[in-house]
Tab-separated table of C-alpha atoms in Angstrom:
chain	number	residue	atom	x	y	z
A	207	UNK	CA	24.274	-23.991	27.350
A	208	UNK	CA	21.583	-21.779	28.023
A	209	UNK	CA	21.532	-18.074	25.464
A	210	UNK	CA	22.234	-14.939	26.552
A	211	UNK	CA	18.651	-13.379	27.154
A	212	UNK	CA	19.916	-9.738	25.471
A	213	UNK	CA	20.711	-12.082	22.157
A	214	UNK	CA	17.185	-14.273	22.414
A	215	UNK	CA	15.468	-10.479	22.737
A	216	UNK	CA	17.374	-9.122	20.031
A	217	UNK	CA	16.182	-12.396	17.862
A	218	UNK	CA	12.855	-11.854	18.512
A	219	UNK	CA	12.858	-8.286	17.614
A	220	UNK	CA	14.643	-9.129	14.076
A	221	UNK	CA	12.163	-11.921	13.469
A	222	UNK	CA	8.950	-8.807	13.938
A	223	UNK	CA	11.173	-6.672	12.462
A	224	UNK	CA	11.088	-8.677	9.030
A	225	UNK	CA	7.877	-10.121	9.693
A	226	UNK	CA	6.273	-6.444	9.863
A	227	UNK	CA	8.149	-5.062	6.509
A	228	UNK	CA	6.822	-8.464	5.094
A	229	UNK	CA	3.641	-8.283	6.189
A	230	UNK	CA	3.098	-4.193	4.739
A	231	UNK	CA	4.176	-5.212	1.063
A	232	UNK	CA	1.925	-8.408	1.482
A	233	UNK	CA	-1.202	-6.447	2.352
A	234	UNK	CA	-0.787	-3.509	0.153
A	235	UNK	CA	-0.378	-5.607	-2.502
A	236	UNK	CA	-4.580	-6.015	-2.038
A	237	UNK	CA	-4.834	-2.969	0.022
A	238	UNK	CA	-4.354	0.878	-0.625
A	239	UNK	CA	-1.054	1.322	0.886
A	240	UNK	CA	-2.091	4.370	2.799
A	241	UNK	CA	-4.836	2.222	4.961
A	242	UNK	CA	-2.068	-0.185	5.475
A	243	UNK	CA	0.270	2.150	7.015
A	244	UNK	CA	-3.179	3.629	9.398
A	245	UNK	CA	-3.497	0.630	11.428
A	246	UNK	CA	0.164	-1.497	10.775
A	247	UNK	CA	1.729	1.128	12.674
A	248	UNK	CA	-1.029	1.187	15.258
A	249	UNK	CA	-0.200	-2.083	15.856
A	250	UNK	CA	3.725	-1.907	15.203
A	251	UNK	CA	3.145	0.935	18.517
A	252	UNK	CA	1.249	-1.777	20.649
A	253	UNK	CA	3.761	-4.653	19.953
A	254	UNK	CA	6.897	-2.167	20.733
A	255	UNK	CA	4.818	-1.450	24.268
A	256	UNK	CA	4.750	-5.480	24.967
A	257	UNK	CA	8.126	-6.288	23.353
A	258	UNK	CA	9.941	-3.202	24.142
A	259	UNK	CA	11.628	-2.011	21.054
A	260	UNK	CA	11.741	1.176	19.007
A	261	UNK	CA	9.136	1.400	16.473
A	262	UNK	CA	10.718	4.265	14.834
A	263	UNK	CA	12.875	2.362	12.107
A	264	UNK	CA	10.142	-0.646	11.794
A	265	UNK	CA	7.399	2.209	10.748
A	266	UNK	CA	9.943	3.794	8.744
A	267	UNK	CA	10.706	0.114	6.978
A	268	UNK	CA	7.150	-0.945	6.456
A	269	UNK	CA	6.859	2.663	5.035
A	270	UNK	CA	8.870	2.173	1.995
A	271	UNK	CA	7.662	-1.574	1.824
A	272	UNK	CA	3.914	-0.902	1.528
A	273	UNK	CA	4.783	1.603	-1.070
A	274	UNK	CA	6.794	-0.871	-3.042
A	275	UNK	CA	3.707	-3.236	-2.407
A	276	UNK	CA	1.331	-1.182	-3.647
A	277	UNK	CA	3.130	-0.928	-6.743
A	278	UNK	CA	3.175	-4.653	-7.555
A	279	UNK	CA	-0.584	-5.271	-8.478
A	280	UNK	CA	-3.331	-3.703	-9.680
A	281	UNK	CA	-5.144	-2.794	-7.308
A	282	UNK	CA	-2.321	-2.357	-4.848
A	283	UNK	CA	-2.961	1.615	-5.491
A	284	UNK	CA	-5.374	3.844	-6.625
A	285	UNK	CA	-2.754	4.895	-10.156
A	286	UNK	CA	-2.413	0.817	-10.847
A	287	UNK	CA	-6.460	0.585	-10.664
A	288	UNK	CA	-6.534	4.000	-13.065
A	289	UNK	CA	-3.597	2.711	-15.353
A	290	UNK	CA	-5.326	-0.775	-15.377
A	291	UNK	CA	-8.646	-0.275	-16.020
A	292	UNK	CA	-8.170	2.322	-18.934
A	293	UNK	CA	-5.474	-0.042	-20.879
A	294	UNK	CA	-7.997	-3.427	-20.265
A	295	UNK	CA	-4.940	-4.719	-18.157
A	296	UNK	CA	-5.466	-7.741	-15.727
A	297	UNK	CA	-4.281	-8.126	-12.522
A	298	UNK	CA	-1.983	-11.001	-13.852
A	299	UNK	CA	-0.386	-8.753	-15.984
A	300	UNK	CA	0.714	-6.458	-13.362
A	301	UNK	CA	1.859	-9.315	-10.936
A	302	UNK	CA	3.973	-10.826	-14.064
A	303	UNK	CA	6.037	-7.119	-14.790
A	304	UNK	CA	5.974	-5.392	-11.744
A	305	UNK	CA	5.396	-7.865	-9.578
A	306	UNK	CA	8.476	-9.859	-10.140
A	307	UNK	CA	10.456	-6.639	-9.756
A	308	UNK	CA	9.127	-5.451	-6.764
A	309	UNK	CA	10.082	-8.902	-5.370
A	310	UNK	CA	13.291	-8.878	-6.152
A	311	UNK	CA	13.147	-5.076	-4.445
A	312	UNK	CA	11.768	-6.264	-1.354
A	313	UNK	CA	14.569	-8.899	-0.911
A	314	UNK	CA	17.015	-6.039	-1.384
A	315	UNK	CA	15.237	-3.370	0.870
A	316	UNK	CA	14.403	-6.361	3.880
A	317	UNK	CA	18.995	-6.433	3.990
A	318	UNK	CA	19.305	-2.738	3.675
A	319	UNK	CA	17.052	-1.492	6.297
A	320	UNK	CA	17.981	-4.772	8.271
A	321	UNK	CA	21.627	-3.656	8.223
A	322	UNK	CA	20.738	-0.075	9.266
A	323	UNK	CA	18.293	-0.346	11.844
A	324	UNK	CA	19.047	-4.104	13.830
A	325	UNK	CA	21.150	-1.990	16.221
A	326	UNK	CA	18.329	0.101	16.865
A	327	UNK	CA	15.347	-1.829	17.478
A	328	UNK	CA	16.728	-2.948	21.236
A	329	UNK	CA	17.531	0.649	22.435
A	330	UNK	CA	13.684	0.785	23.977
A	331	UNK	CA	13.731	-0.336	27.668
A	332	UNK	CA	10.266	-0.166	29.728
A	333	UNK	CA	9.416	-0.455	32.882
A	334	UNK	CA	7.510	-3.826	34.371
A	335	UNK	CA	4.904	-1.565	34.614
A	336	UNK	CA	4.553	0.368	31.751
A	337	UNK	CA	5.012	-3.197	30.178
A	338	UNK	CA	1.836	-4.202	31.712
A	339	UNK	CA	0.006	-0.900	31.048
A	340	UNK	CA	0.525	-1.346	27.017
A	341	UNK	CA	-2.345	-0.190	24.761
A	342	UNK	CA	-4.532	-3.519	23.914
A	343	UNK	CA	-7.536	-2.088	23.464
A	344	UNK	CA	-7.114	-3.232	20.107
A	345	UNK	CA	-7.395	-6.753	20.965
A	346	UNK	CA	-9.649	-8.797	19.117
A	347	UNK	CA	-12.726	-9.708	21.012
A	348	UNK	CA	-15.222	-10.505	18.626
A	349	UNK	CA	-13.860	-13.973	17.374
A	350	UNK	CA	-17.074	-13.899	14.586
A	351	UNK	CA	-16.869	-10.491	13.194
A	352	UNK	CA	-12.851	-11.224	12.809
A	353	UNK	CA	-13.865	-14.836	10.819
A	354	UNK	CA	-16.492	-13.187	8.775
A	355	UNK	CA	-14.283	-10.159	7.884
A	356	UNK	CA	-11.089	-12.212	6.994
A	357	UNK	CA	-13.371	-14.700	4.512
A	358	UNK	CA	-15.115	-11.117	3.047
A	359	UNK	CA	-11.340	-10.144	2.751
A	360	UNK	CA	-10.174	-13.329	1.521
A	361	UNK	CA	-13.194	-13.814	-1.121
A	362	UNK	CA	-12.235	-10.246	-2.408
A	363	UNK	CA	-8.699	-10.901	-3.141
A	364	UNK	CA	-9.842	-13.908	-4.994
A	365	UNK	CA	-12.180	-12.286	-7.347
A	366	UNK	CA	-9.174	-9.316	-7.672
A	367	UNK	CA	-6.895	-12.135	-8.862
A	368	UNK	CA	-9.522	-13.725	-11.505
A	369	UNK	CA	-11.076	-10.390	-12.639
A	370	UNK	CA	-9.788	-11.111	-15.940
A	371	UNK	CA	-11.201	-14.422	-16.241
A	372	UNK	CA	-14.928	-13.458	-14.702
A	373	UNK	CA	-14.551	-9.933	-16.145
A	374	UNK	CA	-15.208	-7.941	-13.055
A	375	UNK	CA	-14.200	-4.787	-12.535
A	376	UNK	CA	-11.808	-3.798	-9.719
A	377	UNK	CA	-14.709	-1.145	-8.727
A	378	UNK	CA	-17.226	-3.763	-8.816
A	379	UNK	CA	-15.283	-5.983	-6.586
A	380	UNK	CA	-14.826	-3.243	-4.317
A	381	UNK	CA	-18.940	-2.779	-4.307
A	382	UNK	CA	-19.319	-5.960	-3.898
A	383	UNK	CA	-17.205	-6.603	-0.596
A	384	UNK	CA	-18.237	-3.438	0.915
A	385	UNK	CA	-21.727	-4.711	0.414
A	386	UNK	CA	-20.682	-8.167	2.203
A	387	UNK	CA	-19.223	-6.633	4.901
A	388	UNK	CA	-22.403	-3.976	5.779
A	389	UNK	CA	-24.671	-6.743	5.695
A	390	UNK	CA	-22.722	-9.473	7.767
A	391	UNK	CA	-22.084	-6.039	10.349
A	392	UNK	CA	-25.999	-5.836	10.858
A	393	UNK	CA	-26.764	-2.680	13.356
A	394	UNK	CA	-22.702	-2.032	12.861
A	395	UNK	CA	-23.405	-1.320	9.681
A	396	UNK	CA	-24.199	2.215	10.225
A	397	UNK	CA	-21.283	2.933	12.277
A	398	UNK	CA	-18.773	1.524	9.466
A	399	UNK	CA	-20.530	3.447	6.495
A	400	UNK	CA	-20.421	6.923	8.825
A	401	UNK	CA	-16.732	6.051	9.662
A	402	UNK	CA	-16.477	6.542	5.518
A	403	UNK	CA	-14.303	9.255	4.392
A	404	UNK	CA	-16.782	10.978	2.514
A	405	UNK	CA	-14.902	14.243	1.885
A	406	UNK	CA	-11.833	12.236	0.459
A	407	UNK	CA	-14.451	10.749	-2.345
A	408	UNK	CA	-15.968	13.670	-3.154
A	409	UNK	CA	-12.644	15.308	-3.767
A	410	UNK	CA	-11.576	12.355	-6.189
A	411	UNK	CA	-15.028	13.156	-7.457
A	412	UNK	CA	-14.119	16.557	-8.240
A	413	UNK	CA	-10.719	16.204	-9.442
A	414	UNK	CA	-12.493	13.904	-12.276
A	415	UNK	CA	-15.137	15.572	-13.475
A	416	UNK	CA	-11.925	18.448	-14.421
A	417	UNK	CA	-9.941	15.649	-15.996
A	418	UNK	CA	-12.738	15.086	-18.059
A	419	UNK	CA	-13.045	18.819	-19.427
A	420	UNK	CA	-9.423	18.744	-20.042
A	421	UNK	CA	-9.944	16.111	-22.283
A	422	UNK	CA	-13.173	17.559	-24.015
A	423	UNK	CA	-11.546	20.641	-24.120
A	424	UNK	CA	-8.371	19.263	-25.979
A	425	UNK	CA	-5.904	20.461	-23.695
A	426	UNK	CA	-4.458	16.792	-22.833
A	427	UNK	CA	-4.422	16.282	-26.597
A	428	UNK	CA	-1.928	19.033	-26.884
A	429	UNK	CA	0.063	18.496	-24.426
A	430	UNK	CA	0.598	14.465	-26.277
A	431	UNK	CA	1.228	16.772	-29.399
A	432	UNK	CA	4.191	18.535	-27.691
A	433	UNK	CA	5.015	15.580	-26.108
A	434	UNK	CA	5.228	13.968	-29.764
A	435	UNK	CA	6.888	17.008	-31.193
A	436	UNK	CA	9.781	17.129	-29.114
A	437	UNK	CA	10.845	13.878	-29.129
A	438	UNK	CA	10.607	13.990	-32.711
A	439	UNK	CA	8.087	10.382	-32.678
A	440	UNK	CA	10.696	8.717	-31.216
A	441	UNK	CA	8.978	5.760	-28.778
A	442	UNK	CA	12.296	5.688	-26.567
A	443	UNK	CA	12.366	9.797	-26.049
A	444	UNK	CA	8.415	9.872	-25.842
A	445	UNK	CA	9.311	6.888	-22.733
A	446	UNK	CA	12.032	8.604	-21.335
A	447	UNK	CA	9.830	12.535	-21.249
A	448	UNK	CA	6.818	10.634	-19.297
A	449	UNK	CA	8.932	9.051	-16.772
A	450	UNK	CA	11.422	12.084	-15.863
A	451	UNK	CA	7.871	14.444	-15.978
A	452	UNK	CA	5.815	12.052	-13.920
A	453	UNK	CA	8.835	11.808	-11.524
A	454	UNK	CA	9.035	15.521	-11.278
A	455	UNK	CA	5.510	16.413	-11.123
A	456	UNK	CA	4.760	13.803	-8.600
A	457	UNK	CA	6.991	15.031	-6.109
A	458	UNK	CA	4.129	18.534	-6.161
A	459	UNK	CA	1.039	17.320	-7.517
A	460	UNK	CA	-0.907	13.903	-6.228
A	461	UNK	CA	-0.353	10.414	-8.078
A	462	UNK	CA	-3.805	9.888	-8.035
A	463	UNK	CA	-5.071	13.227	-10.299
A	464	UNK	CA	-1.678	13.046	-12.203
A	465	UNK	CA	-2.003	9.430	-13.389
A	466	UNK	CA	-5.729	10.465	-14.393
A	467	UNK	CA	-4.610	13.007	-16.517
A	468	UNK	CA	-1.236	11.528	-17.910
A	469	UNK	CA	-3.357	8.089	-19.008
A	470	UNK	CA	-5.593	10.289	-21.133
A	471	UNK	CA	-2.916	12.542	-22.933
A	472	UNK	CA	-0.556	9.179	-23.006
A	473	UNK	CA	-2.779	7.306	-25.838
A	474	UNK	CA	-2.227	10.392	-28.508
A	475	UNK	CA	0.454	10.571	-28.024
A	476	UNK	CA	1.526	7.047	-28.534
């Protein structure tokens, strides 16, 4: 007996709808999560066009799942590459601790929002003709550039894996594949490096050239002290303090400039 074509649409939608949540914690895990989001929901938008479904709840699910992503590696994030980099951690030892638990999270979050939003994702109903008018300007047209971007990519996460074995930085790695890629781009090249975000780098700039006179200065030194002092040198209190203040001031101040500052007045103060 032939399906019911309703149930064979709402199949298909529940496969992109896990395969789009899986697919934002895979790539953040290598990728800032924040780039991820940029063009995953692009495309989430184009593929809800052609396959008419709401991309609301999938944006909102691959949302919380490149965050979670992010979180797993080392350089999933800009705070993992500060955190690891200042304590000599590898990217190994990230994947082993928070990796494992941010697996275990994604299997979890995957059921929830699967639960909450299945119901959802066939309420979208287009036209034939708006169907047929979807966005695919996006379409990938230059089959060379895509090969020679996806092995730049792929030699990149590589070297990110065994950084602790060929003792490369994360930055370096970074260098090194934005390198590869303006070279392979050829007259491109100037297009991708104007299509930088300059202003975002010089902020980050900024922001650490102040860290750094806080810490000259000796004001992160005393905030360890009062750290230290309150919990009275206990490791557990000192613990629980940095967790309930990063949770607190990261809901105000950026996780970037606040993990800067909090790995510097961390080590007295431990």
């Amino acid at each position: 007996p032939k399906m019911d074509p309703k149930w064979l649409q709402q199949i298909q939608h529940d496969k992109y709808f896990i395969m789009f949540m899986i697919l934002a914690f895979v790539l953040s895990m290598f990728i800032d999560s924040i780039t991820v989001i940029l063009f995953l929901a692009a495309i989430t938008i184009t593929q809800s066009k052609l396959l008419q479904f709401d991309p609301i709840p999938v944006i909102i699910a691959e949302i919380f799942c490149s965050n979670l992503g992010g979180s797993s590696t080392m350089c999933g994030d800009p705070p993992n590459i500060i955190i690891g980099t200042a304590l000599h951690y590898t990217f190994t030892d990230f994947l082993t601790n928070t990796g494992v638990i941010a697996i275990i999270c994604l299997v979890l979050m995957i059921f929830f929002f699967y639960m909450c939003f299945r119901i959802k994702l066939g309420k979208r109903n287009l036209s034939e003709e708006e169907s047929k008018n979807a966005d695919t300007a996006g379409a990938i047209t230059n089959k060379r550039a895509f090969i020679i971007s996806t092995v730049i990519f792929l030699c990149a996460v590589i070297l990110l894996v065994t950084h602790g074995q060929t003792g490369l930085t994360v930055s370096t790695i970074g260098i090194i594949a934005a390198a590869a890629t303006c070279i392979t781009a050829g007259k491109k090249s100037k297009a991708i490096l104007r299509r930088v975000d300059y202003p975002t780098l010089v902020f980050f700039t900024g922001l650490f050239v102040v860290f750094g006179g806080l810490e000259e200065t000796g004001i992160l030194e005393l905030i360890a002290t009062f750290i230290h002092t309150i919990s009275g040198g206990n490791i557990t209190f000192i613990v629980i303090i940095i967790i309930w203040i990063s949770a607190v001031a990261s809901a105000i101040i950026d996780n970037i400039p606040f993990s800067a500052t909090m790995i510097r007045s961390s080590k007295p103060c431990c």
